[in-house]
Amino acid sequence: MIETLLQYDEQLFLFLNNLGNTSWDGFWKIVTEKWSSIPLYAFLLYLVFKQFGLRSTLIIMVCAALMVTASDQLASLFKYILFKRPRPCRVEAIQEHMRFVADGCGRYGYFSAHAASTMAAAVFLGLLLKPYYKYLPFILLFWAAVVAYSRIYLGVHYPLDIITGMFFGAWIGYGIFRLNKWAQIKFQ
């Protein structure tokens, strides 16, 4: 059963990865780069400050730091201790059939920390700002999906790595949203 699932995952990876072409490679490298999201995060921080003020914004920033740390550490636990599934760019049997676009290739990939942290941020900030900006959660979820797909495009993650990362990221983002609500009440 697990072997069949992994074979389907590999086939889907090859299909999605091979949809790319060299004219789009630069775009997807920028999308996947964590630093390229700084303007979006700065804009979201501005929206948070505008709606909640300085004191609440500081609490939200602490919650966001906890969220990113939790998603990153959980991904590392899965990758390096629990599963140790090699990234597709490390599997010789599929290297000749895939497009490897990334600048580097880590060792293990299950699950994607990029997908987890981006989805966590999308859920947390989307829920936080939804009362003020009705469509923002959908825009942030779309952004998270685009960043997640970039990992497949570049050849460093399987779809199952992405789906699992997005699943855990969504739960972490929701949990931190609840924690923030509690902290806002507690420290007001």
Short mmCIF file of C-alpha atoms in Angstrom, two decimals:
data_model
loop_
_atom_site.label_atom_id
_atom_site.label_comp_id
_atom_site.label_asym_id
_atom_site.label_seq_id
_atom_site.Cartn_x
_atom_site.Cartn_y
_atom_site.Cartn_z
CA MET A 1 0.00 0.00 0.00
CA ILE A 2 2.72 2.50 0.99
CA GLU A 3 4.88 1.47 -1.98
CA THR A 4 1.95 2.06 -4.35
CA LEU A 5 1.31 5.49 -2.83
CA LEU A 6 4.99 6.41 -3.22
CA GLN A 7 4.97 5.24 -6.86
CA TYR A 8 1.94 7.43 -7.60
CA ASP A 9 3.66 10.29 -5.80
CA GLU A 10 6.75 9.84 -7.95
CA GLN A 11 4.68 9.70 -11.16
CA LEU A 12 2.75 12.83 -10.22
CA PHE A 13 6.00 14.57 -9.36
CA LEU A 14 7.48 13.74 -12.77
CA PHE A 15 4.34 14.95 -14.53
CA LEU A 16 4.18 18.25 -12.63
CA ASN A 17 7.93 18.84 -12.69
CA ASN A 18 8.12 18.27 -16.44
CA LEU A 19 5.42 20.86 -17.14
CA GLY A 20 8.10 23.49 -16.74
CA ASN A 21 10.37 25.04 -19.33
CA THR A 22 13.46 27.20 -19.23
CA SER A 23 11.58 30.43 -19.90
CA TRP A 24 9.79 30.06 -16.53
CA ASP A 25 12.72 28.78 -14.45
CA GLY A 26 13.80 32.21 -13.21
CA PHE A 27 10.27 33.09 -12.12
CA TRP A 28 9.91 29.91 -10.05
CA LYS A 29 13.32 30.41 -8.46
CA ILE A 30 12.19 33.85 -7.29
CA VAL A 31 8.86 32.48 -6.02
CA THR A 32 10.56 29.82 -3.92
CA GLU A 33 13.13 32.19 -2.42
CA LYS A 34 12.07 33.03 1.14
CA TRP A 35 13.38 36.58 0.87
CA SER A 36 11.10 37.35 -2.08
CA SER A 37 8.11 37.27 0.28
CA ILE A 38 9.43 40.12 2.42
CA PRO A 39 7.38 42.80 0.59
CA LEU A 40 4.21 40.75 1.15
CA TYR A 41 5.03 40.23 4.82
CA ALA A 42 5.79 43.94 5.24
CA PHE A 43 2.44 44.80 3.68
CA LEU A 44 0.64 42.29 5.92
CA LEU A 45 2.44 43.71 8.96
CA TYR A 46 1.20 47.15 7.95
CA LEU A 47 -2.38 45.82 7.70
CA VAL A 48 -2.06 44.18 11.11
CA PHE A 49 -0.71 47.38 12.67
CA LYS A 50 -3.42 49.44 10.99
CA GLN A 51 -6.19 47.23 12.38
CA PHE A 52 -4.81 46.26 15.78
CA GLY A 53 -2.34 48.92 16.96
CA LEU A 54 1.17 48.55 18.33
CA ARG A 55 0.56 46.42 21.43
CA SER A 56 -1.51 43.78 19.63
CA THR A 57 0.88 43.84 16.66
CA LEU A 58 3.76 42.94 18.98
CA ILE A 59 1.78 39.98 20.36
CA ILE A 60 0.92 38.91 16.81
CA MET A 61 4.59 39.10 15.84
CA VAL A 62 5.56 36.87 18.77
CA CYS A 63 2.84 34.41 17.73
CA ALA A 64 4.12 34.51 14.13
CA ALA A 65 7.66 33.77 15.31
CA LEU A 66 6.37 30.78 17.31
CA MET A 67 4.42 29.62 14.27
CA VAL A 68 7.40 29.70 11.91
CA THR A 69 9.59 27.98 14.50
CA ALA A 70 6.97 25.27 15.12
CA SER A 71 6.44 24.54 11.42
CA ASP A 72 10.16 24.48 10.69
CA GLN A 73 11.03 22.25 13.64
CA LEU A 74 8.18 19.83 12.93
CA ALA A 75 9.35 19.55 9.30
CA SER A 76 12.90 18.88 10.51
CA LEU A 77 11.64 16.18 12.89
CA PHE A 78 9.81 14.46 10.03
CA LYS A 79 12.71 14.85 7.59
CA TYR A 80 15.74 13.95 9.64
CA ILE A 81 14.43 11.68 12.40
CA LEU A 82 11.15 10.02 11.48
CA PHE A 83 11.13 9.40 7.70
CA LYS A 84 14.44 10.29 6.02
CA ARG A 85 12.83 10.16 2.57
CA PRO A 86 15.33 11.39 -0.03
CA ARG A 87 14.35 14.38 -2.13
CA PRO A 88 13.63 13.59 -5.78
CA CYS A 89 16.84 15.35 -6.81
CA ARG A 90 18.72 12.72 -4.77
CA VAL A 91 17.07 9.67 -6.35
CA GLU A 92 19.22 8.40 -9.22
CA ALA A 93 16.40 6.37 -10.78
CA ILE A 94 14.38 9.50 -11.62
CA GLN A 95 17.13 12.09 -12.13
CA GLU A 96 17.29 11.49 -15.89
CA HIS A 97 13.51 11.94 -16.21
CA MET A 98 13.11 15.12 -14.17
CA ARG A 99 13.99 18.78 -14.50
CA PHE A 100 16.28 19.94 -11.72
CA VAL A 101 16.16 23.73 -11.60
CA ALA A 102 17.07 24.52 -7.98
CA ASP A 103 20.49 25.83 -7.02
CA GLY A 104 20.93 23.10 -4.43
CA CYS A 105 19.40 19.89 -3.17
CA GLY A 106 19.02 19.04 0.50
CA ARG A 107 19.13 15.48 1.75
CA TYR A 108 15.61 14.69 2.88
CA GLY A 109 12.29 16.13 1.82
CA TYR A 110 9.33 14.68 3.69
CA PHE A 111 7.74 17.10 4.46
CA SER A 112 8.30 20.54 2.93
CA ALA A 113 9.11 23.27 5.45
CA HIS A 114 8.45 25.86 2.72
CA ALA A 115 4.93 24.53 2.22
CA ALA A 116 4.30 24.26 5.96
CA SER A 117 5.50 27.73 6.96
CA THR A 118 3.86 29.45 4.00
CA MET A 119 0.53 27.73 4.64
CA ALA A 120 0.79 28.47 8.37
CA ALA A 121 1.32 32.16 7.61
CA ALA A 122 -1.56 32.18 5.11
CA VAL A 123 -4.00 30.59 7.55
CA PHE A 124 -2.90 32.63 10.57
CA LEU A 125 -2.88 36.01 8.84
CA GLY A 126 -5.89 35.18 6.70
CA LEU A 127 -8.01 34.36 9.75
CA LEU A 128 -6.65 37.34 11.65
CA LEU A 129 -7.41 39.85 8.91
CA LYS A 130 -10.55 38.26 7.40
CA PRO A 131 -12.98 40.51 9.32
CA TYR A 132 -11.36 43.55 7.70
CA TYR A 133 -10.34 42.21 4.28
CA LYS A 134 -12.87 39.66 3.04
CA TYR A 135 -10.86 38.23 0.14
CA LEU A 136 -7.42 38.30 1.74
CA PRO A 137 -7.56 34.70 3.05
CA PHE A 138 -8.16 33.40 -0.49
CA ILE A 139 -5.30 35.48 -1.88
CA LEU A 140 -2.97 34.19 0.85
CA LEU A 141 -4.02 30.56 0.29
CA PHE A 142 -3.36 30.98 -3.44
CA TRP A 143 0.06 32.46 -2.63
CA ALA A 144 0.83 29.50 -0.33
CA ALA A 145 -0.15 27.04 -3.08
CA VAL A 146 2.07 28.83 -5.63
CA VAL A 147 5.05 28.74 -3.27
CA ALA A 148 4.38 25.06 -2.54
CA TYR A 149 4.21 24.19 -6.25
CA SER A 150 7.51 25.98 -6.82
CA ARG A 151 9.19 23.25 -4.78
CA ILE A 152 7.93 20.59 -7.20
CA TYR A 153 8.81 22.72 -10.22
CA LEU A 154 12.40 23.12 -9.01
CA GLY A 155 12.75 19.38 -8.42
CA VAL A 156 13.28 19.35 -4.66
CA HIS A 157 9.97 17.96 -3.34
CA TYR A 158 7.39 15.34 -4.20
CA PRO A 159 3.69 16.28 -4.17
CA LEU A 160 3.18 14.25 -0.97
CA ASP A 161 5.89 16.35 0.72
CA ILE A 162 3.95 19.47 -0.30
CA ILE A 163 0.49 18.19 0.67
CA THR A 164 1.71 17.03 4.07
CA GLY A 165 3.55 20.30 4.67
CA MET A 166 0.46 22.31 3.76
CA PHE A 167 -1.71 20.13 6.03
CA PHE A 168 0.53 20.58 9.07
CA GLY A 169 1.08 24.24 8.23
CA ALA A 170 -2.67 24.85 8.15
CA TRP A 171 -3.10 23.24 11.56
CA ILE A 172 -0.19 25.15 13.03
CA GLY A 173 -1.50 28.41 11.58
CA TYR A 174 -4.95 27.72 13.02
CA GLY A 175 -3.48 26.77 16.41
CA ILE A 176 -1.41 29.93 16.55
CA PHE A 177 -4.47 31.96 15.55
CA ARG A 178 -6.29 30.49 18.58
CA LEU A 179 -3.23 31.11 20.79
CA ASN A 180 -3.13 34.73 19.61
CA LYS A 181 -6.81 35.20 20.48
CA TRP A 182 -6.11 33.88 23.97
CA ALA A 183 -3.00 36.06 24.35
CA GLN A 184 -4.87 39.17 23.20
CA ILE A 185 -7.52 38.59 25.87
CA LYS A 186 -4.98 37.67 28.54
CA PHE A 187 -2.71 40.69 27.98
CA GLN A 188 -5.32 43.38 27.37
#
